[in-house]
mmCIF file of C-alpha atoms in Angstrom:
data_model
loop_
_atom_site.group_PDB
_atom_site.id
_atom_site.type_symbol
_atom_site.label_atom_id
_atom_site.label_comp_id
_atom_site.label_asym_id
_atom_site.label_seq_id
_atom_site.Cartn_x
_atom_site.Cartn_y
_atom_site.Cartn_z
ATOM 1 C CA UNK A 1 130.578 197.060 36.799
ATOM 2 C CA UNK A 2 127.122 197.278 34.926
ATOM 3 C CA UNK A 3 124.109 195.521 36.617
ATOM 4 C CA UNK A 4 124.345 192.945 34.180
ATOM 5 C CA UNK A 5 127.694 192.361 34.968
ATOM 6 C CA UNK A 6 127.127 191.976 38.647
ATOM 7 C CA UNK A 7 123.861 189.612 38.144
ATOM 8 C CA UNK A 8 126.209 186.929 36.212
ATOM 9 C CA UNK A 9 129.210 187.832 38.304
ATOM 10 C CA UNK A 10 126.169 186.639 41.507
ATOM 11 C CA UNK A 11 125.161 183.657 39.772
ATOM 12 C CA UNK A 12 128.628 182.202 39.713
ATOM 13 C CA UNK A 13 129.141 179.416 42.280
ATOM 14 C CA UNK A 14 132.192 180.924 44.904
ATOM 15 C CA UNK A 15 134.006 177.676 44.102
ATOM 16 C CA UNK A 16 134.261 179.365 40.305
ATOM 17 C CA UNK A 17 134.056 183.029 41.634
ATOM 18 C CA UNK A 18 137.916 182.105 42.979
ATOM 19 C CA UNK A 19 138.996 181.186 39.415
ATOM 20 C CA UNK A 20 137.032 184.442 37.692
ATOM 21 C CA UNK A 21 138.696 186.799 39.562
ATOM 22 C CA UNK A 22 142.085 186.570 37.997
ATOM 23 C CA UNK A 23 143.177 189.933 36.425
ATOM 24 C CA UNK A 24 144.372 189.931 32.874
ATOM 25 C CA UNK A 25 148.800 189.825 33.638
ATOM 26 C CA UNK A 26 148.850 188.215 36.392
ATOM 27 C CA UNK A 27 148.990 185.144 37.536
ATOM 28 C CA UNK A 28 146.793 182.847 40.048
ATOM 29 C CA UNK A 29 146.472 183.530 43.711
ATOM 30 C CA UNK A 30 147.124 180.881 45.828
ATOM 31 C CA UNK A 31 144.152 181.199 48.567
ATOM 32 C CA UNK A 32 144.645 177.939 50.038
ATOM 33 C CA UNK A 33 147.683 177.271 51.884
ATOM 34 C CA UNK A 34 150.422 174.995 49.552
ATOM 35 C CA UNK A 35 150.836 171.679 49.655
ATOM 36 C CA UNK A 36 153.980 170.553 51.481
ATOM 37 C CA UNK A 37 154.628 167.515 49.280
ATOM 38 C CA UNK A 38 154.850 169.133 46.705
ATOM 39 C CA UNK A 39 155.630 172.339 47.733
ATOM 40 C CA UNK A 40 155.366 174.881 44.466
ATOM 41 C CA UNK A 41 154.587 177.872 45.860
ATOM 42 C CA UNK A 42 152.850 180.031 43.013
ATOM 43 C CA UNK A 43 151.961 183.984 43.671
ATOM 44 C CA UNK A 44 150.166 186.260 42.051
ATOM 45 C CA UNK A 45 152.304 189.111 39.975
ATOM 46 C CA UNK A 46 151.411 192.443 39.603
ATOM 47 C CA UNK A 47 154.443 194.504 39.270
ATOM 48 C CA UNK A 48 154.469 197.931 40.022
ATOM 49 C CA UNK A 49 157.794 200.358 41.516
ATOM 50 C CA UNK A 50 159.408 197.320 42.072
ATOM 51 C CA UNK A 51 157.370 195.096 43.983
ATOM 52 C CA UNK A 52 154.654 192.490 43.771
ATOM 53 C CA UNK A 53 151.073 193.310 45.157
ATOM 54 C CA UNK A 54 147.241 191.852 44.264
ATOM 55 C CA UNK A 55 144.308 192.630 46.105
ATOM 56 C CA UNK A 56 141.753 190.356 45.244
ATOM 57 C CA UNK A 57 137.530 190.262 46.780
ATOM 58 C CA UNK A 58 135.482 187.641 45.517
ATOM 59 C CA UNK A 59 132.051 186.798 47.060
ATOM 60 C CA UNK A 60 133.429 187.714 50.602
ATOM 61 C CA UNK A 61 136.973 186.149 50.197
ATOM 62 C CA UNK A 62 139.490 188.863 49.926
ATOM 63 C CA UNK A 63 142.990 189.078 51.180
ATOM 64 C CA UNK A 64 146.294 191.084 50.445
ATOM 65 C CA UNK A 65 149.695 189.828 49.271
ATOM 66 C CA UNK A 66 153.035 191.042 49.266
ATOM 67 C CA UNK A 67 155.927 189.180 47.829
ATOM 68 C CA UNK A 68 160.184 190.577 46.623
ATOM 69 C CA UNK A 69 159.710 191.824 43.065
ATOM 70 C CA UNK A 70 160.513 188.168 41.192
ATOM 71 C CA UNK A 71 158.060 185.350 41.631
ATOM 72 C CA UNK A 72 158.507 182.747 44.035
ATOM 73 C CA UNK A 73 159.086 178.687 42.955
ATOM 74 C CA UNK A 74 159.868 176.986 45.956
ATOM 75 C CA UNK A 75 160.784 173.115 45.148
ATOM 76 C CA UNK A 76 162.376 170.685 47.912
ATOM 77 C CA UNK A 77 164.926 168.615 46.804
ATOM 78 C CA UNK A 78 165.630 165.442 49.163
ATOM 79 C CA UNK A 79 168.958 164.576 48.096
ATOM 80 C CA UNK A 80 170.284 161.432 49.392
ATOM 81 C CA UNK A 81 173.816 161.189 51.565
ATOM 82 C CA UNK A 82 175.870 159.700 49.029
ATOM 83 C CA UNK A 83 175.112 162.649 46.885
ATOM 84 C CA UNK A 84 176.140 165.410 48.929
ATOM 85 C CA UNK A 85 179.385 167.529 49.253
ATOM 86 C CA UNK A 86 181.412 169.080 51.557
ATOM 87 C CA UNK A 87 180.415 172.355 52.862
ATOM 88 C CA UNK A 88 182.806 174.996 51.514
ATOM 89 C CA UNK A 89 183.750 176.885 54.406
ATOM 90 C CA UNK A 90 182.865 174.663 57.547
ATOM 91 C CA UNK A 91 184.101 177.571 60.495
ATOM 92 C CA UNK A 92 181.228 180.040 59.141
ATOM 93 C CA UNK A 93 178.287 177.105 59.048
ATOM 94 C CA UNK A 94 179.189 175.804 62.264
ATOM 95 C CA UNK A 95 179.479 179.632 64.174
ATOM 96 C CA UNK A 96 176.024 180.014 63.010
ATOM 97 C CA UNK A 97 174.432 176.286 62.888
ATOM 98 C CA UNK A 98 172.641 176.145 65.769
ATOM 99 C CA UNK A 99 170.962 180.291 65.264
ATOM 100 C CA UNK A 100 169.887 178.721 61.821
ATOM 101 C CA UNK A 101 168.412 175.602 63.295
ATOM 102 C CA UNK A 102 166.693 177.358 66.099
ATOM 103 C CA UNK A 103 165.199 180.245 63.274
ATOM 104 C CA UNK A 104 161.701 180.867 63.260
ATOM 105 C CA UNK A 105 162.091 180.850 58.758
ATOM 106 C CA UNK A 106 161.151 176.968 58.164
ATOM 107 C CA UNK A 107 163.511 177.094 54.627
ATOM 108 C CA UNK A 108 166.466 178.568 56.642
ATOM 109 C CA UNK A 109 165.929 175.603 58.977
ATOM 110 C CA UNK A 110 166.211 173.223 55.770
ATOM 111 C CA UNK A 111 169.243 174.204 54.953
ATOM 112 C CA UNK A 112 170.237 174.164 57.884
ATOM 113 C CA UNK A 113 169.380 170.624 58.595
ATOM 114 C CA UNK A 114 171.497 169.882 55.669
ATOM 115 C CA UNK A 115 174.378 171.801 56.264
ATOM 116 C CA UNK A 116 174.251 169.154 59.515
ATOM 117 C CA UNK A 117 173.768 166.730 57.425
ATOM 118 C CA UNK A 118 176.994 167.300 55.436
ATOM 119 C CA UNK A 119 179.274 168.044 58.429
ATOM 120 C CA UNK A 120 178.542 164.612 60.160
ATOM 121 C CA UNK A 121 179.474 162.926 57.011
ATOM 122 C CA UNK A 122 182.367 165.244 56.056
ATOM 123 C CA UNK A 123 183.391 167.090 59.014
ATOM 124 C CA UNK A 124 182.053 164.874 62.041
ATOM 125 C CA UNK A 125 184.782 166.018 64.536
ATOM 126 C CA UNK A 126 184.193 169.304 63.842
ATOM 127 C CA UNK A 127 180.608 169.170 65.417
ATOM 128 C CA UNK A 128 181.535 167.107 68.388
ATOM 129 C CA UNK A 129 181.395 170.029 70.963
ATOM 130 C CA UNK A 130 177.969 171.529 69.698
ATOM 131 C CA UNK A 131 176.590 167.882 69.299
ATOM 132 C CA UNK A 132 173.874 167.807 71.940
ATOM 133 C CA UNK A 133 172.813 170.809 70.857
ATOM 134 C CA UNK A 134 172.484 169.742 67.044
ATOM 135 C CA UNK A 135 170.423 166.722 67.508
ATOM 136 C CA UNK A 136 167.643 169.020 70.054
ATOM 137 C CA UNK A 137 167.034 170.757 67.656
ATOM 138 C CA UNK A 138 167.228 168.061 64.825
ATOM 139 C CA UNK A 139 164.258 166.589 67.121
ATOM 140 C CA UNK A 140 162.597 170.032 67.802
ATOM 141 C CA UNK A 141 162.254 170.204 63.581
ATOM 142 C CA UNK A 142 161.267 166.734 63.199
ATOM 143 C CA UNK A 143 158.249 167.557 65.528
ATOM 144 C CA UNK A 144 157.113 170.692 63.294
ATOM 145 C CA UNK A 145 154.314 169.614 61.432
ATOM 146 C CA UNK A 146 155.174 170.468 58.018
ATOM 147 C CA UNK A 147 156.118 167.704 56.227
ATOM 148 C CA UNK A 148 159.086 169.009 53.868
ATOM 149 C CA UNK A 149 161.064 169.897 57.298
ATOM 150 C CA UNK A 150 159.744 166.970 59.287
ATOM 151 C CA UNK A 151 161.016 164.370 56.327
ATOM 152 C CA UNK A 152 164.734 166.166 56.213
ATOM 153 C CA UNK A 153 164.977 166.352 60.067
ATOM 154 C CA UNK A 154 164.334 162.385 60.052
ATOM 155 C CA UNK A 155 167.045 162.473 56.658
ATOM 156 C CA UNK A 156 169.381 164.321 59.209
ATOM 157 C CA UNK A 157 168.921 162.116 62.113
ATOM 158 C CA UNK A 158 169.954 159.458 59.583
ATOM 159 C CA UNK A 159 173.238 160.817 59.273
ATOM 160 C CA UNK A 160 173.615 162.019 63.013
ATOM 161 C CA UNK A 161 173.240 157.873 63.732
ATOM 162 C CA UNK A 162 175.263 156.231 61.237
ATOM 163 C CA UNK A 163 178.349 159.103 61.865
ATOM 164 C CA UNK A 164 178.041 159.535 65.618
ATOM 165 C CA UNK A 165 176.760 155.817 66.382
ATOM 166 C CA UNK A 166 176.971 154.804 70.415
ATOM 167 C CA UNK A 167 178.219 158.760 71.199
ATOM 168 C CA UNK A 168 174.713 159.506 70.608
ATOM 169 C CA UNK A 169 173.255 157.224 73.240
ATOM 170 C CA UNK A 170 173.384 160.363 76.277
ATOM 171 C CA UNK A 171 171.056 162.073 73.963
ATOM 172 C CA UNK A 172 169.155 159.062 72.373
ATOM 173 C CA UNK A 173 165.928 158.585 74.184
ATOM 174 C CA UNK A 174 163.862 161.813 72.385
ATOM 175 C CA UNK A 175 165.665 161.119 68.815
ATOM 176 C CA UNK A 176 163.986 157.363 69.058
ATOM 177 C CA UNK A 177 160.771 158.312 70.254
ATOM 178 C CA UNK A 178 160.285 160.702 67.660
ATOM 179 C CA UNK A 179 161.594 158.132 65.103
ATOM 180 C CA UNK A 180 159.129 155.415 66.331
ATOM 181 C CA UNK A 181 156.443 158.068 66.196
ATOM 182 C CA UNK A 182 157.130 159.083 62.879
ATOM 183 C CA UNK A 183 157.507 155.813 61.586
ATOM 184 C CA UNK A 184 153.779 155.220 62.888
ATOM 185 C CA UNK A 185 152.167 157.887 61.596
ATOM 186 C CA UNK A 186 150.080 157.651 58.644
ATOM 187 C CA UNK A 187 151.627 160.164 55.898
ATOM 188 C CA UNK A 188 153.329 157.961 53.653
ATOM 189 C CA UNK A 189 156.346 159.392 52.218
ATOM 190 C CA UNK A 190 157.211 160.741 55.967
ATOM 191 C CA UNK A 191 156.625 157.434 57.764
ATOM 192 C CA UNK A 192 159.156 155.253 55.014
ATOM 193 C CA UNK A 193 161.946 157.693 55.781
ATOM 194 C CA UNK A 194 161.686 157.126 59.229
ATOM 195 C CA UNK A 195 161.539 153.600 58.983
ATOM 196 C CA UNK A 196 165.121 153.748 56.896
ATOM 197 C CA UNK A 197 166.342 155.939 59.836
ATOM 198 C CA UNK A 198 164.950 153.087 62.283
ATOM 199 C CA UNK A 199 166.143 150.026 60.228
ATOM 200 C CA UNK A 200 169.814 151.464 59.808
ATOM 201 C CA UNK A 201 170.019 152.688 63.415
ATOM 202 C CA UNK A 202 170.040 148.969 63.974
ATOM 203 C CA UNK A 203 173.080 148.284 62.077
ATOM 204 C CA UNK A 204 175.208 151.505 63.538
ATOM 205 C CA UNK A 205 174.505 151.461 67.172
ATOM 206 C CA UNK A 206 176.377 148.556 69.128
ATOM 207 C CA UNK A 207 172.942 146.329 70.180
ATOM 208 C CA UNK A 208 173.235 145.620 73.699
ATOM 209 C CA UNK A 209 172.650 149.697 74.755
ATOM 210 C CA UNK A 210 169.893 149.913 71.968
ATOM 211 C CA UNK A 211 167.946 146.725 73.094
ATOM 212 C CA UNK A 212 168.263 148.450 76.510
ATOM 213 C CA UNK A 213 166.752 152.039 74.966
ATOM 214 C CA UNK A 214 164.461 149.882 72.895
ATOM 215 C CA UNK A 215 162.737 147.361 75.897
ATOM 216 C CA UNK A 216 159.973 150.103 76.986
ATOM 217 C CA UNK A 217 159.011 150.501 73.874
ATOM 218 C CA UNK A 218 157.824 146.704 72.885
ATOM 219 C CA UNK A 219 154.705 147.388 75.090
ATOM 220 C CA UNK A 220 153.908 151.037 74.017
ATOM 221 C CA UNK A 221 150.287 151.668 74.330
ATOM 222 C CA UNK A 222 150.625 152.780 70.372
ATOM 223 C CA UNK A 223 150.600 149.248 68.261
ATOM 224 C CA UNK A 224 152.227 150.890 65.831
ATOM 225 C CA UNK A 225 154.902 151.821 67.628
ATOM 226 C CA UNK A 226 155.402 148.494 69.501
ATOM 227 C CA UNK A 227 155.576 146.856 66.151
ATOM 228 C CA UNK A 228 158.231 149.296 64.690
ATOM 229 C CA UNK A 229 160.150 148.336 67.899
ATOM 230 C CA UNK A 230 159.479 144.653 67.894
ATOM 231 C CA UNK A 231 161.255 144.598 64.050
ATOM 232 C CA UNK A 232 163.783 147.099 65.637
ATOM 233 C CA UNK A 233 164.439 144.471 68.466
ATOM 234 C CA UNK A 234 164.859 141.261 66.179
ATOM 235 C CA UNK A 235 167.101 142.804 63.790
ATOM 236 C CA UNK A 236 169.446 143.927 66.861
ATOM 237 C CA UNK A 237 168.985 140.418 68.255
ATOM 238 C CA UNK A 238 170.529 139.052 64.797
ATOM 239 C CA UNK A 239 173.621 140.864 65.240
ATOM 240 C CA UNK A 240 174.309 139.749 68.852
ATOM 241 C CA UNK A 241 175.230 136.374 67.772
ATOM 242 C CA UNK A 242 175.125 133.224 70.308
ATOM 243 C CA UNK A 243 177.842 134.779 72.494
ATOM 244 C CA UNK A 244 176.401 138.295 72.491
ATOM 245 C CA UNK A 245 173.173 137.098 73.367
ATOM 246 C CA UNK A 246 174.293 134.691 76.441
ATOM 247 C CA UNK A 247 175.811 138.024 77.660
ATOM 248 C CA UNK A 248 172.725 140.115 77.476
ATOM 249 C CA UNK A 249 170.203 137.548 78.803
ATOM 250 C CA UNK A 250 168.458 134.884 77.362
ATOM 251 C CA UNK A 251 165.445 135.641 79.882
ATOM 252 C CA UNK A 252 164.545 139.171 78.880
ATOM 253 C CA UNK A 253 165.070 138.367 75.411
ATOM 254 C CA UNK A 254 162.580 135.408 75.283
ATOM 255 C CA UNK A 255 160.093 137.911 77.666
ATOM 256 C CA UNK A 256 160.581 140.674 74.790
ATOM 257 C CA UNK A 257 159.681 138.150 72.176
ATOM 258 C CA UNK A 258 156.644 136.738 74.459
ATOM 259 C CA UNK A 259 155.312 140.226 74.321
ATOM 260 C CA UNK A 260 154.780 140.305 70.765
ATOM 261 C CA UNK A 261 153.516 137.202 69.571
ATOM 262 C CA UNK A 262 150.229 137.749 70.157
ATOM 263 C CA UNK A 263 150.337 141.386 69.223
ATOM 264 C CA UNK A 264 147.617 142.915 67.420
ATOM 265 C CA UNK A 265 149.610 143.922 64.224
ATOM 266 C CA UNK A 266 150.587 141.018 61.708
ATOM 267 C CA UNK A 267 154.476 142.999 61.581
ATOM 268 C CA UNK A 268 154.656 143.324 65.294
ATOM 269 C CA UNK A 269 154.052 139.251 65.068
ATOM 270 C CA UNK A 270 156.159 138.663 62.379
ATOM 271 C CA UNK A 271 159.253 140.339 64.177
ATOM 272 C CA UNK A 272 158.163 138.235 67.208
ATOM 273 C CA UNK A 273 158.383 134.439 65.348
ATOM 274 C CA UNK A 274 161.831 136.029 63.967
ATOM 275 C CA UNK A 275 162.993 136.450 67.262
ATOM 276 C CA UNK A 276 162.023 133.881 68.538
ATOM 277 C CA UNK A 277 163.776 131.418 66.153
ATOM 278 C CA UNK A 278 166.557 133.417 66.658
ATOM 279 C CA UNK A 279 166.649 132.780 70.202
ATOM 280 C CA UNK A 280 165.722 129.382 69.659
ATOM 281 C CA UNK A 281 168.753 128.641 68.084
ATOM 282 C CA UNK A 282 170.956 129.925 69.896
ATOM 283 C CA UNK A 283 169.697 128.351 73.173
ATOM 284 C CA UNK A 284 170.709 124.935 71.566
ATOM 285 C CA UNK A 285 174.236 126.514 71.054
ATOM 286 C CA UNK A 286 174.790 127.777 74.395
ATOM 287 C CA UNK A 287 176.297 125.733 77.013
ATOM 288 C CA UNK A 288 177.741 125.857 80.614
ATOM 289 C CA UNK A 289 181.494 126.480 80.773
ATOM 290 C CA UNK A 290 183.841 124.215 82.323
ATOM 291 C CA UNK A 291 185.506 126.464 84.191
ATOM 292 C CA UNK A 292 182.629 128.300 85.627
ATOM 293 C CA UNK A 293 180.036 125.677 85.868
ATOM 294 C CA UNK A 294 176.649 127.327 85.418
ATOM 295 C CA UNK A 295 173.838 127.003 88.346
ATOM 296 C CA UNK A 296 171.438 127.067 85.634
ATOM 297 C CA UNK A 297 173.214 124.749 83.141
ATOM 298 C CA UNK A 298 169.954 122.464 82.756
ATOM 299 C CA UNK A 299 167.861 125.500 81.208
ATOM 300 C CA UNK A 300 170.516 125.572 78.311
ATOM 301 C CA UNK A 301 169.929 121.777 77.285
ATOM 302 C CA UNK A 302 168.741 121.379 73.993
ATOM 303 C CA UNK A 303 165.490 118.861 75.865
ATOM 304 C CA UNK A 304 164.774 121.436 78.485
ATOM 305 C CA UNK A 305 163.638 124.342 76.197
ATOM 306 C CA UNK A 306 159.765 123.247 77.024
ATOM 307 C CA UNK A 307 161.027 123.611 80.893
ATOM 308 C CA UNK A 308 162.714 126.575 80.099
ATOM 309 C CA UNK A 309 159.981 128.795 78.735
ATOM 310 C CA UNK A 310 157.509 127.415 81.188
ATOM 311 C CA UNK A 311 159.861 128.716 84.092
ATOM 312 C CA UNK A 312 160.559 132.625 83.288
ATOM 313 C CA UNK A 313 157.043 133.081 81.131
ATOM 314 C CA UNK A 314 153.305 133.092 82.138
ATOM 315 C CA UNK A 315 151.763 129.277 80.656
ATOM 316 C CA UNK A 316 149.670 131.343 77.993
ATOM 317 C CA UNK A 317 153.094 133.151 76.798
ATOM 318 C CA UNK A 318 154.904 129.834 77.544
ATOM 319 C CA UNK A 319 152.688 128.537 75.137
ATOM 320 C CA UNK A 320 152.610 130.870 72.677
ATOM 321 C CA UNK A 321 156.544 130.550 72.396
ATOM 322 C CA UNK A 322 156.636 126.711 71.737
ATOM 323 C CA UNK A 323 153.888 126.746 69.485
ATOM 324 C CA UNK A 324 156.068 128.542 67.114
ATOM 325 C CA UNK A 325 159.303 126.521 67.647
ATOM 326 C CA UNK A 326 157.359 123.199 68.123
ATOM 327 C CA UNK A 327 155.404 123.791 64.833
ATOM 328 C CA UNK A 328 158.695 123.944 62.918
ATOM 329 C CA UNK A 329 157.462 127.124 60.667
ATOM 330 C CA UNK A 330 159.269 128.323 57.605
ATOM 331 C CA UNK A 331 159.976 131.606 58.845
ATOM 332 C CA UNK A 332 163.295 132.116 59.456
ATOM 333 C CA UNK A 333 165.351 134.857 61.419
ATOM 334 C CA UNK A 334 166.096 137.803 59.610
#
């Protein structure tokens, strides 16, 4: 290079140094690690006996890369559970599944994820025996930090719920940490799918043992969290009915809701006034049996609801409760 040559080459700001040092036939190195949501992965071609290889130096940045002789266009495809198919040959996924899942390659771990994916919807009681096993390392994915993986681990947990329901429950507590977590986190696109995952575990898992697995979590020290658990909580409540909800408790019910309705996020209050409605009205619905008179009958009287709350809650939660049902708001349960 003449001295000329090097002078300009000098006076070229490194930002546009990167973008000179492109050689003629071939095609942009990527110095910066890709993005993961969009994840094209673009390398630099020089071919030569077979394989691809660039060297590049330019104002101290210089590196080396290798790559198979064709280039490489990776593109994630999130495909949604009604549109996938049965896996063709089910033995062979599920003798390796779990080596896959476990494999230090992230895109062998995506398909991987998806191959679970299809089995719970096709093949469910195929993957009874190596269950446990599947949804550790469903979690152990879900916890990897880049996003493509992370997304389709909280896809596959999806599935793993809605096929597996209640069986999951010996195995539950990690999956709906990490869901909660996820769901608070602030990456957009990672954060919705977890709240689908959340909002439809509500509707597969029988609500008494998920209120139980979701109480600890109404008072998390995260307010996200607590308010992803509060909506959680109020949408199990709804399907408990009157009955369902005598059987569980009234009390701890009412003390969930009291937790929330002075909660620091507007959501994590909304849930709250949802429940509590919901609670409301079935307290006017429930009354003592005849054949097994109730020691507490009075506390179910439609007149005694004031009484009620002031007798299992702190006055400023007592308070906080009737305010909502005393002011008559519009909001309605859920």
């Amino acid at each position: 290079m003449s001295d000329i040559a090097v002078k300009k080459f000098n006076s070229i700001l490194p930002s546009e140094r990167r973008n000179s040092c492109i050689k003629k036939g071939t095609m942009k190195v990527m110095l910066d690690p890709p993005n993961d949501e969009n994840l094209h992965t673009i390398q630099s071609v020089s071919r030569s006996n077979g394989s691809i290889a660039s060297k590049v130096s330019c104002g101290g940045l210089s590196g080396h890369f290798e790559a198979p002789a064709d280039p490489i266009a990776q593109e994630i495809e999130y495909i949604p559970s009604e549109d996938l198919t049965p896996i063709g040959d089910v033995e062979k996924s599920l003798l390796t599944l779990l080596h896959r899942l476990d494999s230090k390659e992230w895109l062998t771990v995506l398909e991987a994820l998806n191959h679970v994916r299809q089995l719970s919807i096709f093949n469910a009681s195929e993957m009874v025996d190596i269950l446990n096993a599947v949804v550790s390392l469903v979690i152990k994915a879900m916890k990897n930090p880049r996003s493509a993986l992370c997304k389709t681990a909280i896809m596959t947990s999806a599935d793993l719920l809605k096929a597996y329901s209640d069986q999951l429950l010996e195995t539950f507590d990690p999956l709906l940490l990490q869901l909660l977590l996820k769901a608070s986190q602030d990456k957009k696109f990672v954060c919705e799918e977890a709240e689908r995952a959340l909002f439809g575990m509500t509707t597969w898992i029988t609500p008494n043992p998920l209120l139980q697995k979701l109480e600890p979590y109404v008072t998390h020290r995260n307010p996200r969290v607590r308010a992803k658990a509060a909506i959680c909580v109020s949408k199990s409540v709804s399907r408990l009915g009157v009955h369902g909800i005598k059987d569980y408790g009234l009390e701890p019910l009412i003390q969930l809701a009291a937790a929330q309705v002075n909660d620091q996020l507007p959501e994590a209050r909304e849930a709250a006034r949802k429940l509590v409605f919901e609670l409301h009205g079935a307290y006017k619905q429930i009354t003592p049996s005849n054949e097994e008179p109730d020691v507490n009958a009075t506390l179910y009287q439609p007149d005694g609801w004031e009484q009620y709350c002031a007798s299992i809650l702190a006055p400023t939660a007592a308070h906080a409760i009737l305010r909502i049902t005393c002011n008559g708001s519009s909001i309605s349960p859920s």
